[in-house]
Structures are given as structure tokens and as C-alpha cells.
Amino acid sequence: MGTKLSELQKEKIREIDDIASVSFNQEQKAIAKKIIENTPDSDLHEVFNFITQRVKLGFVFDEAPEVNHDAVSFVRENENLNINITNLENLAGNIEHKLIIGENYDALKNLLVTHYEKIDVIYIDPPYNTEAMKGDGNDYKDEISANKFIYRDKFTRNGWLNMMNERLKLARKLLKDSGVIFISIDDREQAYLKVLCDEIFGEENFVANFIVQHNPRGRSLSKILAQTHEYCISYCRDYKNLKPFLLNKTDKSIAEYNRQDEKGLYREMRLMNGNRNFTRQERPNLYFPLYVNPQNCLVSTQRNEKYTDEVFPINSFNVEQCWTWSKNKIERENDLIVARKKSNGKWGIYRKDYLNENSSLTKTKTILADKMFNNENGTETIRKIFNDSVFSTPKPVELIKYLVNFVLPQSISQSSRPIILDFFAGSGTTAQAVMELNAEDGGRRECILVTNNENNIAINVTRERLYRVINGEGINGESIKWQYSKDKKCLEGNSVRVFEIETHELSLKDLEKAQDLTNIAKGELQKLNPEYDINDELKIYSELASLNPQKDK
Ligand SMILES: C[S@@+](CC[C@H](N)C(=O)[O-])C[C@H]1O[C@@H](n2cnc3c(N)ncnc32)[C@H](O)[C@@H]1O
């Protein structure tokens, strides 16, 4: 080769590298790169699409939404909409969240500049592609011209998948390498979304397809069955960095841990191995007597004047079983062993099993059936906050708290400032969930919401909700029925910086205008992330160019 690669060729090669190895193996990637290196920029988009569509498994997704190269779209703070932002820089203890009002594709591109690989958790609840959602601004079905499609039979579904595909590809780049994404979805698109996510995040990074019992009575919409559940699909950026998802304190399985001492909650497990394959014959070295001190129920491997009562691992059918721990282990960890008198008057020997990260029982189950996850709780919360049902499909706050807490438990959230992003924010449930979690465990989680302003929802619902839960009253002083807890009226100590997305005509040939816009964009992007700081002139132009907005539909 030896020839210099163009910027576009480099970008396409990076995209090839980004494709999950299950969809595109190393050999295929090498061939693809060779083709790209030998293709002129003018043909590169088509050739790239051709190569990736040929090799990928599963469905074929359409091209990205077209971008408008003669304009840039960047976030701009609207101070009039801010909530409790003061000029006193970073009031001690205050946590600043962000609300971006506008098309999420454009918002995600802005976030790529400021938050590349900086997001800990993404939760989204996109439109489920039901007819009822038609007209919410995401219906590309009728607009995609025939020549953009290779397989026309996927036409209508492709509209939805296209929309998700483009956004999820950007979202993946925002995730930290320990980051996790959760996507609520129902039966209509679940299977298709799963395949799409396999392709974007890699099958190897699939975490779970949670079943959420959102309506225990069932929706009457189905003629044959009562639909009681939907899903929450979850992927991580890199499976090897994922920590176990532990149960929350509210989970029922934790009820088994019904004893407590200075080391925490524990349950008692029988020390005798109840498995029939583990008898004295099979494990002779695990068959030995233990001695109980009847005064304090402590246990020793040696008999003496205090430890008098001899116990063997013999079950109720008089079968000689064995212990689960060796003599050595029992001596080493003797403080975990206790004896209890059973109803038949004989001694049972138990070991304490503390609730901790290694315990299998503390891992969460993939069916989320608790009533706190019912959708009607979301509706009820909205009703209390607004004294009215102003939004029809809010998620229950508890569901999002539960999910976020898997990835960002108290231990992580007190010591760092993790970021949670929701780019289909709707009524803003995710921000309320984040603020509530912080109030409960002293965490410092920050939330970024993105929502469009269909029917003025962003102003009348999203922002107003955040204002109300933070201040305990409406923007015009309206009193509300919602209260955070018995002794805490609202979620004070939080503020929200509100941005809108602004679009400017621009040709990068008009250097003077580009320079002016760059300066404005840079200042605004810095408000989105105060750590964002780019001084390299060339980089600024390329960052600005990356903010080309999606073409008007
Ligand atoms: C199902 S709702 C989310 C509800 C949310 N989980 C809650 O609890 O309130 C989806 C929201 O995403 C918004 N939305 C849809 N497409 C969007 C887009 N392309 N950009 C920004 N927001 C979008 C819609 O306005 C809608 O409010």
C-alpha cells in the first residue's frame, strides 16, 4: 500500500474494528479494511455499506439517517429553564443534572464530544413501535426511499430498527468499559431489538433479558391471553468488567437472611451434607465427631469438660452422611459454626452464611415480578406530582432505581460521580429515580436526560416534574400531593441545567463563521461537561463537523 489514508477511510476502518467479533471475524475484517483502503472517498459510503451488509448475520439494517452537512447542531443552555442553578459555583453537596431538549440523535452526537466513554449506565424506554405511537416523530416508515433498501420485505420494521440502530451505535460509544445499558421493550420488537443489540454490543456482552411483570392483571388488549409482562434487555460494554448484579434490600430472597450479628445479616446452613452421594463411604475424611458446649451452643472438634455432647453427621434415616467442611476448616473458621437443639431433642450443626457479594442467593433473578415494578405505580406517581395524568406511559420509579443500583450501588456512588443517561426520557422518571437513590444512600450519581418536545412535553412535563420533585411545589407555586417520604417533602440538593439544541447553517469553508460558532459551541459543551477542554484548533473543527444534524424529515 504505502499511500496515505483519507480521514473517511480511517473512520470506516475504525468502524470495521468496532464491529463485534461474532459478526465479523478477524479475517473478514482484514479483507474489509483492504477494500476500504483501495476505495476512493466518493464511493466509500456505498462500498462500506455493501461490505458490512454482506457479511453481517441476521437482518440487514438500512443506512444511517442522512446528515445535513451544511449545518451544525449543538446544545445551548437556556438559563430561563434551569432549575435551582445558582451562580455560586457548585454549592457544597449540590448535585447538578442535565436536561437536553431536542432530537436525541443530535444530542447523542454532542454527548459523544463531551462524554465519550464516560457514561456508567444508560436506561432507555423507546417508543415500542405500536400504532398508538405513530406520529411521535419517529415514524420513518414512509420516508425512506426505495433505493436505500436492499431487502424491501423488511421495510416497515426497518423504519423502527433504523432509528434504534443509529442511536444505539452512538450510545455504545458513550459507555465506559464498565458501563451497562438497559432497554425497555415489549413483544412487538423484543426479538428484533435483541438481534440488533447482539450486532451492536456483541453477543458476548449480553447481560440479561429481564422479564418485568408490569401489569399483574394483564392487559385486555390481547384476544386470547392477558399480557402481564414486558422486557428489559441489558448489554454491557465489556463483559469482563461486569460485577455481579446483587439483590436489593427490598428483595424477598433476602428474607432468608433472618439473623444478624456484628458482622451483618446471615442465614444458618446445615453443616451436614444432605446429598445421598456424600456419605461416610464416599468421603471418609469428612466423617468425624463434633462436640457441642450445651451452655453456649458453640462447637469444637475436640472433646473436653465444656464441649461434651458428641454429634456425627447422621441423618434422620440413620444414614451416615458427612460434613460439608473438613476438620481443618471447622477449626480455622470456628466462629461461623453453631449448634441448635432440634425438635427431636438432638443437636443440629450449622454454619453462618453472611449476605455478601459472593453468595449466589444474593444475585438478582431475571424475572422482576415484585409489585413495585407495576406500571400503575408510574402512573400513580405522575398523578400525585401533577394532580393529573399528564403523561400516559411513565415507568415506575422503583424499576429504574432497581436497575441502576445493580451497576452503581452505594459503594461506587458515594466515592465517584457516576453518570446515568436516558435519551428517551419522556416524563423524566430516570432523573427522579437517580435523585431518590442518592437521597437514600448518600450517592453522588448524576443524570442526563434527553427528550424531544413533542406536544411541549419537555417543558410541561419533564422539566416541570423535575422542578416539582426537587422543590416540592410547581413552578407557579402549585401545591402537590407527592412527597418523597414521611419526613422529607422533596429531593432538595439537586439542580438541573437545561439545554436546547440549536441548529446553524454552516459551511466549513466560511472560516470566520465556523470560528465564531466553534467558540460558542465550545463554551456550551463545557457546561455539559466542565471537564471538556479542547484547544487544538483542528480538533475543534472536526468536532464541530461531527455535530452535523440529522436531515429534516
Ligand atoms: C415511551 S416514552 C418514555 C417514557 C419514560 N420512560 C417515562 O418514564 O416517562 C418515549 C419518549 O421518548 C421521546 N422521543 C421519542 N423519539 C425521540 C427522539 N428521536 N428524540 C428525543 N426524544 C424522543 C418521546 O417524546 C417520548 O416522550
XYZ file of C-alpha atoms and ligand atoms in Angstrom:
580
model
C 0.000 0.000 0.000
C 2.060 2.874 1.322
C -0.458 5.563 0.246
C -1.860 7.898 2.838
C -5.380 7.120 4.006
C -8.082 9.797 3.887
C -9.982 10.775 7.068
C -13.047 8.952 5.750
C -11.090 5.773 5.072
C -9.662 5.926 8.602
C -13.134 6.421 10.060
C -14.536 3.451 8.131
C -11.630 1.275 9.240
C -12.351 2.261 12.850
C -15.992 1.294 12.307
C -14.879 -2.094 10.988
C -12.795 -2.554 14.152
C -15.844 -1.670 16.229
C -17.989 -4.441 14.754
C -18.377 -7.289 17.242
C -16.170 -10.286 16.529
C -19.152 -12.656 16.369
C -20.490 -10.760 13.387
C -17.210 -10.099 11.637
C -14.151 -12.229 12.337
C -10.540 -11.019 12.109
C -10.036 -12.429 8.627
C -13.170 -10.747 7.325
C -12.123 -7.513 8.994
C -8.729 -7.658 7.269
C -10.346 -8.136 3.850
C -12.822 -5.343 4.527
C -10.012 -2.973 5.508
C -8.080 -3.796 2.347
C -11.127 -2.969 0.231
C -11.651 0.289 2.115
C -8.024 1.288 1.654
C -8.421 0.887 -2.093
C -11.736 2.671 -2.446
C -11.896 6.398 -3.220
C -13.867 8.572 -0.775
C -16.553 9.223 -3.380
C -17.593 5.540 -3.389
C -16.711 4.720 0.168
C -20.144 5.015 1.801
C -21.716 2.621 -0.673
C -18.843 0.180 -0.640
C -18.764 0.220 3.175
C -22.483 -0.497 3.413
C -22.150 -3.214 0.816
C -19.342 -4.976 2.684
C -20.918 -4.781 6.108
C -24.363 -5.793 4.915
C -22.973 -8.797 3.047
C -21.054 -10.171 5.980
C -23.213 -9.359 8.974
C -25.504 -12.083 10.196
C -29.197 -11.720 10.836
C -31.012 -8.719 9.462
C -29.877 -6.044 7.173
C -30.220 -2.566 8.566
C -30.539 0.464 6.412
C -28.204 3.327 6.101
C -27.812 5.944 8.781
C -30.219 8.839 8.718
C -28.828 11.361 6.311
C -26.959 14.218 7.880
C -27.086 17.806 6.825
C -23.521 18.763 6.037
C -24.373 22.439 5.710
C -25.352 22.874 9.327
C -24.201 22.162 12.852
C -26.438 21.398 15.821
C -25.122 21.919 19.272
C -26.538 22.184 22.754
C -27.198 25.619 24.181
C -28.117 26.343 27.762
C -31.476 28.050 28.291
C -30.944 29.777 31.618
C -34.636 30.579 31.906
C -35.405 26.901 32.130
C -32.698 25.948 34.617
C -33.819 24.551 37.954
C -32.073 25.786 41.094
C -28.803 26.559 39.297
C -27.100 29.329 41.230
C -24.109 31.362 40.231
C -22.305 30.215 43.333
C -20.161 27.612 41.701
C -21.013 24.127 42.806
C -22.730 24.690 46.121
C -21.340 22.126 48.500
C -23.480 18.996 48.459
C -25.495 20.048 45.424
C -25.758 17.606 42.532
C -26.228 19.034 39.047
C -28.197 17.036 36.477
C -28.745 17.915 32.811
C -31.844 18.015 30.645
C -31.321 18.305 26.878
C -34.437 19.162 24.916
C -34.353 18.070 21.288
C -33.800 15.249 18.826
C -31.808 12.575 20.616
C -29.702 11.669 17.587
C -28.254 15.185 17.625
C -27.981 15.203 21.421
C -26.064 11.915 21.360
C -23.588 13.388 18.885
C -22.995 16.305 21.242
C -22.549 13.873 24.115
C -20.011 11.953 22.059
C -17.867 15.081 22.099
C -18.218 15.678 25.834
C -18.906 12.241 27.304
C -17.097 9.721 25.090
C -16.726 6.540 27.225
C -17.857 8.453 30.321
C -21.374 7.115 30.927
C -21.885 4.424 33.577
C -25.493 3.436 32.935
C -27.907 4.069 30.085
C -31.586 3.364 30.612
C -33.995 3.913 27.732
C -37.645 3.287 27.158
C -38.051 3.981 23.449
C -41.372 4.042 21.614
C -42.414 0.396 21.288
C -43.408 0.819 17.642
C -47.084 0.347 18.352
C -49.643 2.070 16.189
C -50.537 4.223 19.145
C -47.060 5.733 18.958
C -47.365 6.689 15.320
C -46.816 10.371 14.914
C -44.434 10.682 17.833
C -41.796 11.882 15.462
C -40.037 8.580 14.953
C -42.003 7.111 12.166
C -39.630 6.870 9.250
C -41.678 4.198 7.597
C -42.995 6.288 4.769
C -40.000 8.449 4.160
C -37.220 6.101 3.297
C -36.816 5.995 -0.435
C -36.875 2.637 -2.141
C -33.345 2.806 -3.475
C -31.917 2.857 0.057
C -33.209 -0.615 0.740
C -31.749 -3.863 -0.277
C -34.430 -6.063 1.224
C -37.753 -4.400 0.718
C -39.612 -7.033 2.723
C -38.254 -5.581 5.964
C -39.466 -2.167 5.050
C -41.792 -1.258 7.862
C -39.864 -2.883 10.679
C -36.702 -1.389 9.298
C -38.044 2.082 9.983
C -38.023 1.384 13.687
C -34.832 -0.667 13.648
C -33.064 2.032 11.689
C -33.997 4.599 14.275
C -32.738 2.383 17.109
C -29.680 1.185 15.211
C -28.265 4.647 14.671
C -28.885 5.778 18.228
C -27.609 2.611 19.871
C -24.399 2.733 17.849
C -23.724 6.186 19.273
C -24.869 5.127 22.738
C -22.372 2.262 22.824
C -19.509 4.691 22.319
C -20.678 6.705 25.316
C -20.489 3.773 27.700
C -17.497 3.316 29.978
C -15.863 -0.072 29.673
C -17.702 -1.000 32.882
C -20.934 0.538 31.569
C -24.303 -1.155 31.109
C -27.368 -0.314 29.018
C -30.967 -1.295 29.856
C -33.707 -1.038 27.207
C -37.393 -1.484 27.998
C -39.349 -3.136 25.215
C -42.387 -5.360 24.639
C -43.149 -8.399 22.484
C -43.613 -6.481 19.268
C -39.937 -5.623 18.808
C -38.125 -7.527 21.558
C -36.724 -10.271 19.329
C -35.613 -7.822 16.645
C -34.071 -5.482 19.182
C -32.163 -8.395 20.715
C -30.601 -9.250 17.359
C -29.815 -5.600 16.709
C -28.144 -5.303 20.107
C -26.189 -8.526 19.542
C -24.774 -6.874 16.497
C -24.008 -3.515 18.090
C -22.824 -4.568 21.549
C -21.692 -8.112 20.690
C -23.463 -11.284 21.755
C -20.684 -11.843 24.260
C -21.777 -8.691 26.096
C -25.391 -9.716 26.551
C -26.313 -9.478 30.233
C -29.976 -10.447 30.509
C -33.406 -10.135 29.044
C -35.303 -9.269 32.209
C -38.967 -10.142 32.281
C -40.805 -7.369 34.026
C -44.263 -8.142 35.310
C -45.652 -4.707 34.622
C -49.329 -5.459 34.839
C -50.268 -8.429 37.064
C -53.909 -8.413 35.987
C -52.913 -8.438 32.332
C -53.768 -6.064 29.533
C -57.108 -6.795 27.974
C -55.752 -5.858 24.534
C -54.994 -9.435 23.636
C -57.949 -11.518 22.443
C -56.540 -14.761 23.771
C -54.275 -14.059 26.705
C -53.827 -11.477 29.398
C -50.469 -9.872 28.700
C -48.748 -9.367 32.044
C -45.134 -8.768 31.185
C -42.721 -6.815 29.094
C -38.916 -6.912 28.892
C -35.825 -5.028 29.744
C -32.889 -6.036 27.561
C -29.478 -5.411 29.011
C -25.981 -5.360 27.495
C -22.672 -4.213 28.826
C -19.776 -2.588 27.063
C -17.348 -5.304 28.105
C -18.441 -8.430 29.933
C -15.142 -8.959 31.701
C -15.596 -5.707 33.602
C -19.080 -6.545 34.815
C -19.686 -7.072 38.539
C -22.477 -9.373 39.806
C -25.928 -7.792 39.945
C -26.795 -8.127 43.609
C -30.255 -8.198 45.087
C -31.584 -5.045 46.602
C -32.514 -4.852 50.272
C -36.179 -4.968 49.288
C -35.928 -8.374 47.617
C -37.814 -11.256 49.181
C -34.961 -13.783 48.892
C -33.047 -11.639 51.307
C -35.670 -12.536 53.913
C -33.824 -15.863 54.310
C -31.019 -13.909 55.923
C -33.047 -13.532 59.081
C -30.278 -13.446 61.687
C -27.866 -10.692 62.404
C -24.733 -10.170 64.443
C -21.968 -7.567 64.471
C -20.776 -8.831 61.042
C -24.166 -8.331 59.392
C -27.108 -10.351 58.150
C -26.716 -14.103 57.882
C -28.635 -17.324 57.479
C -27.823 -20.696 59.004
C -26.947 -23.556 56.648
C -26.817 -27.181 57.731
C -23.215 -28.358 58.063
C -24.192 -31.942 57.269
C -24.105 -32.697 53.549
C -27.620 -33.870 52.711
C -26.683 -35.230 49.292
C -27.030 -39.017 49.171
C -23.826 -39.297 47.173
C -21.854 -37.768 50.024
C -21.882 -40.491 52.668
C -19.271 -41.796 55.086
C -18.212 -44.360 52.444
C -17.673 -41.747 49.732
C -15.983 -39.146 51.923
C -14.487 -40.917 54.950
C -12.279 -37.939 55.824
C -15.383 -35.740 56.171
C -16.962 -38.099 58.694
C -15.850 -37.246 62.232
C -17.470 -36.237 65.515
C -18.020 -32.650 66.638
C -18.584 -31.617 70.271
C -21.156 -29.123 71.443
C -20.924 -26.924 74.528
C -24.556 -27.072 75.761
C -24.066 -23.865 77.796
C -23.416 -21.589 74.791
C -24.140 -23.804 71.711
C -20.553 -23.407 70.415
C -18.847 -26.313 68.672
C -15.354 -27.846 68.807
C -13.566 -30.688 67.025
C -12.117 -31.807 70.409
C -13.970 -33.189 73.380
C -13.191 -31.615 76.795
C -15.021 -30.762 80.011
C -17.019 -27.951 78.325
C -17.557 -29.474 74.890
C -19.300 -32.617 75.973
C -22.092 -33.532 73.554
C -20.883 -35.648 70.647
C -22.540 -35.183 67.210
C -21.949 -37.203 63.999
C -23.332 -36.332 60.559
C -26.124 -38.894 60.649
C -29.449 -38.097 59.002
C -32.962 -38.845 60.261
C -32.932 -42.237 58.465
C -29.760 -43.114 60.359
C -27.638 -42.892 57.195
C -24.053 -41.872 57.906
C -23.544 -38.830 55.710
C -20.586 -36.443 56.010
C -19.870 -32.815 56.884
C -19.510 -30.190 54.148
C -16.389 -28.770 55.804
C -13.157 -30.539 56.735
C -11.862 -30.678 60.326
C -9.229 -28.088 59.461
C -11.728 -25.668 58.008
C -14.029 -26.044 61.005
C -11.110 -25.242 63.307
C -9.989 -22.296 61.175
C -13.447 -20.781 60.838
C -14.837 -21.952 64.138
C -16.619 -18.671 64.834
C -19.018 -19.476 61.972
C -20.156 -22.800 63.466
C -23.119 -23.029 65.856
C -25.293 -25.795 67.277
C -29.106 -25.685 67.631
C -31.314 -28.137 69.518
C -33.765 -29.640 67.042
C -37.402 -30.516 67.830
C -36.385 -34.186 68.311
C -34.000 -33.130 71.090
C -30.850 -33.876 69.045
C -28.202 -31.286 68.135
C -28.029 -29.880 64.614
C -24.787 -28.251 63.479
C -24.970 -25.160 61.292
C -22.656 -22.659 59.699
C -23.339 -18.968 59.390
C -23.648 -17.768 55.792
C -23.345 -14.000 55.627
C -25.011 -11.911 52.970
C -22.182 -10.809 50.732
C -21.195 -10.388 47.125
C -20.105 -13.992 46.669
C -23.306 -15.536 47.867
C -25.267 -16.999 44.935
C -28.538 -16.209 46.613
C -27.745 -12.527 46.662
C -27.615 -12.346 42.880
C -30.710 -10.920 41.328
C -33.221 -13.036 39.433
C -34.064 -12.310 35.809
C -37.804 -12.150 36.466
C -38.794 -8.891 38.104
C -42.185 -9.728 39.499
C -42.481 -7.537 42.574
C -45.469 -5.239 42.575
C -43.174 -2.245 42.872
C -42.409 -2.799 39.155
C -46.033 -2.435 38.039
C -46.608 0.328 35.528
C -49.546 1.626 37.511
C -47.071 2.829 40.129
C -45.502 5.071 37.482
C -48.914 6.455 36.575
C -49.760 6.989 40.235
C -46.510 8.888 40.845
C -47.264 11.219 37.918
C -50.810 11.741 39.188
C -49.527 12.786 42.592
C -46.858 15.084 41.188
C -49.230 16.838 38.755
C -52.601 16.236 40.416
C -53.476 14.862 36.969
C -52.426 12.121 34.496
C -50.367 14.324 32.231
C -48.271 11.531 30.702
C -49.607 8.157 29.658
C -46.609 5.795 29.712
C -44.333 6.640 32.637
C -42.204 3.843 34.036
C -42.298 3.088 37.774
C -39.514 4.946 39.585
C -38.659 1.786 41.532
C -37.849 -0.174 38.377
C -35.182 2.281 37.293
C -33.798 2.584 40.831
C -33.524 -1.181 40.944
C -31.680 -1.413 37.627
C -29.318 1.496 38.267
C -28.449 0.122 41.672
C -27.096 -3.105 40.138
C -24.356 -1.228 38.381
C -23.979 1.718 40.718
C -24.561 0.576 44.288
C -23.867 2.833 47.233
C -20.213 1.755 47.457
C -19.444 3.124 43.982
C -21.793 6.068 44.020
C -20.529 7.721 47.169
C -16.918 7.761 46.111
C -17.330 8.853 42.478
C -19.798 10.833 40.406
C -21.240 8.224 38.088
C -23.455 9.328 35.227
C -26.776 7.837 34.142
C -28.151 8.730 30.709
C -31.703 8.387 29.397
C -32.150 9.624 25.833
C -35.846 8.729 25.528
C -36.610 10.450 28.802
C -40.346 11.154 28.401
C -41.643 12.378 31.739
C -38.192 12.158 33.367
C -38.681 9.096 35.603
C -34.989 8.233 35.326
C -33.885 11.526 36.888
C -36.331 11.122 39.763
C -35.042 7.565 40.290
C -31.446 8.782 40.396
C -32.252 11.580 42.850
C -34.193 9.185 45.092
C -31.357 6.651 45.118
C -28.929 9.401 46.100
C -31.264 10.554 48.870
C -31.407 7.008 50.189
C -27.744 6.089 50.180
C -25.812 9.358 50.046
C -24.668 8.641 46.464
C -23.482 11.356 44.052
C -24.981 9.982 40.852
C -25.657 12.498 38.085
C -28.326 12.166 35.450
C -28.511 13.342 31.845
C -31.945 13.308 30.252
C -32.707 13.862 26.589
C -36.210 14.208 25.277
C -37.850 15.884 22.340
C -40.508 18.496 22.869
C -43.439 16.759 21.176
C -46.626 18.470 22.356
C -44.482 20.567 24.683
C -43.797 17.513 26.828
C -40.233 18.543 27.666
C -41.354 21.845 29.168
C -44.759 20.959 30.559
C -43.949 17.504 31.854
C -40.233 16.638 32.021
C -38.893 19.927 33.315
C -41.969 20.641 35.417
C -41.726 17.201 37.047
C -38.072 17.726 37.925
C -38.899 21.167 39.327
C -41.699 19.726 41.435
C -39.818 16.795 42.912
C -36.816 18.987 43.715
C -38.800 21.885 45.181
C -41.935 20.191 46.486
C -44.207 22.531 44.531
C -44.997 23.569 40.951
C -43.158 26.272 39.057
C -46.046 28.633 39.834
C -46.215 27.625 43.469
C -48.858 24.911 42.929
C -49.110 22.509 45.849
C -48.740 18.828 45.031
C -49.804 15.543 46.589
C -46.435 13.871 46.001
C -43.978 13.853 48.860
C -40.680 11.963 48.810
C -41.056 10.349 52.225
C -42.800 10.847 55.558
C -40.149 13.198 56.824
C -38.754 14.552 53.560
C -41.013 16.686 51.426
C -38.845 16.810 48.309
C -35.490 15.965 46.771
C -33.675 19.167 47.650
C -29.963 19.459 46.994
C -30.415 18.784 43.279
C -30.288 21.207 40.378
C -30.883 20.840 36.647
C -29.112 22.696 33.851
C -31.382 22.769 30.820
C -30.127 22.799 27.232
C -31.866 23.059 23.911
C -30.436 22.012 20.573
C -29.668 24.853 18.247
C -29.003 24.455 14.528
C -26.869 26.860 12.467
C -26.282 26.958 8.748
C -22.606 26.453 8.194
C -20.074 25.748 5.561
C -16.689 24.918 6.960
C -15.323 26.981 4.059
C -16.728 30.067 5.784
C -13.896 30.047 8.283
C -14.918 33.184 10.127
C -18.404 31.931 10.879
C -17.030 28.499 11.725
C -14.649 30.096 14.213
C -17.467 32.090 15.874
C -19.710 29.046 16.108
C -16.852 26.956 17.381
C -16.279 29.355 20.233
C -19.945 29.341 21.194
C -20.217 25.551 20.870
C -17.102 25.041 22.928
C -18.471 27.154 25.800
C -21.787 25.318 25.738
C -20.204 21.881 25.537
C -18.103 22.815 28.532
C -21.306 23.457 30.500
C -22.454 19.977 29.556
C -19.213 18.613 30.890
C -16.984 21.083 32.747
C -14.037 18.761 32.137
C -14.389 19.043 28.365
C -11.491 21.149 27.151
C -10.239 21.208 23.597
C -7.744 23.754 22.480
C -6.401 22.084 19.393
C -7.747 24.193 16.507
C -8.007 21.312 14.020
C -9.729 19.071 16.523
C -12.288 21.783 17.225
C -13.238 21.936 13.554
C -13.556 18.207 13.252
C -15.607 18.075 16.454
C -17.827 20.808 15.119
C -18.256 18.999 11.821
C -19.277 15.909 13.746
C -22.216 17.896 15.061
C -23.944 17.920 11.688
C -27.614 17.454 12.475
C -29.846 14.754 11.164
C -31.526 15.938 7.954
C -35.018 17.307 8.427
C -37.533 14.581 7.955
C -42.040 5.754 25.996
S -41.604 7.368 26.313
C -40.500 7.284 27.661
C -41.194 7.353 28.985
C -40.261 7.449 30.148
N -39.549 6.234 30.380
C -41.003 7.822 31.413
O -40.959 7.102 32.387
O -41.654 8.856 31.394
C -40.546 7.781 24.988
C -40.266 9.253 24.923
O -39.195 9.472 24.013
C -39.441 10.671 23.300
N -38.791 10.523 21.992
C -39.180 9.710 21.003
N -38.336 9.831 19.957
C -37.405 10.727 20.288
C -36.275 11.276 19.623
N -35.955 10.895 18.400
N -35.537 12.203 20.265
C -35.867 12.586 21.524
N -36.924 12.089 22.206
C -37.686 11.170 21.604
C -40.938 10.773 23.174
O -41.338 12.115 23.141
C -41.428 10.080 24.442
O -41.727 11.040 25.413
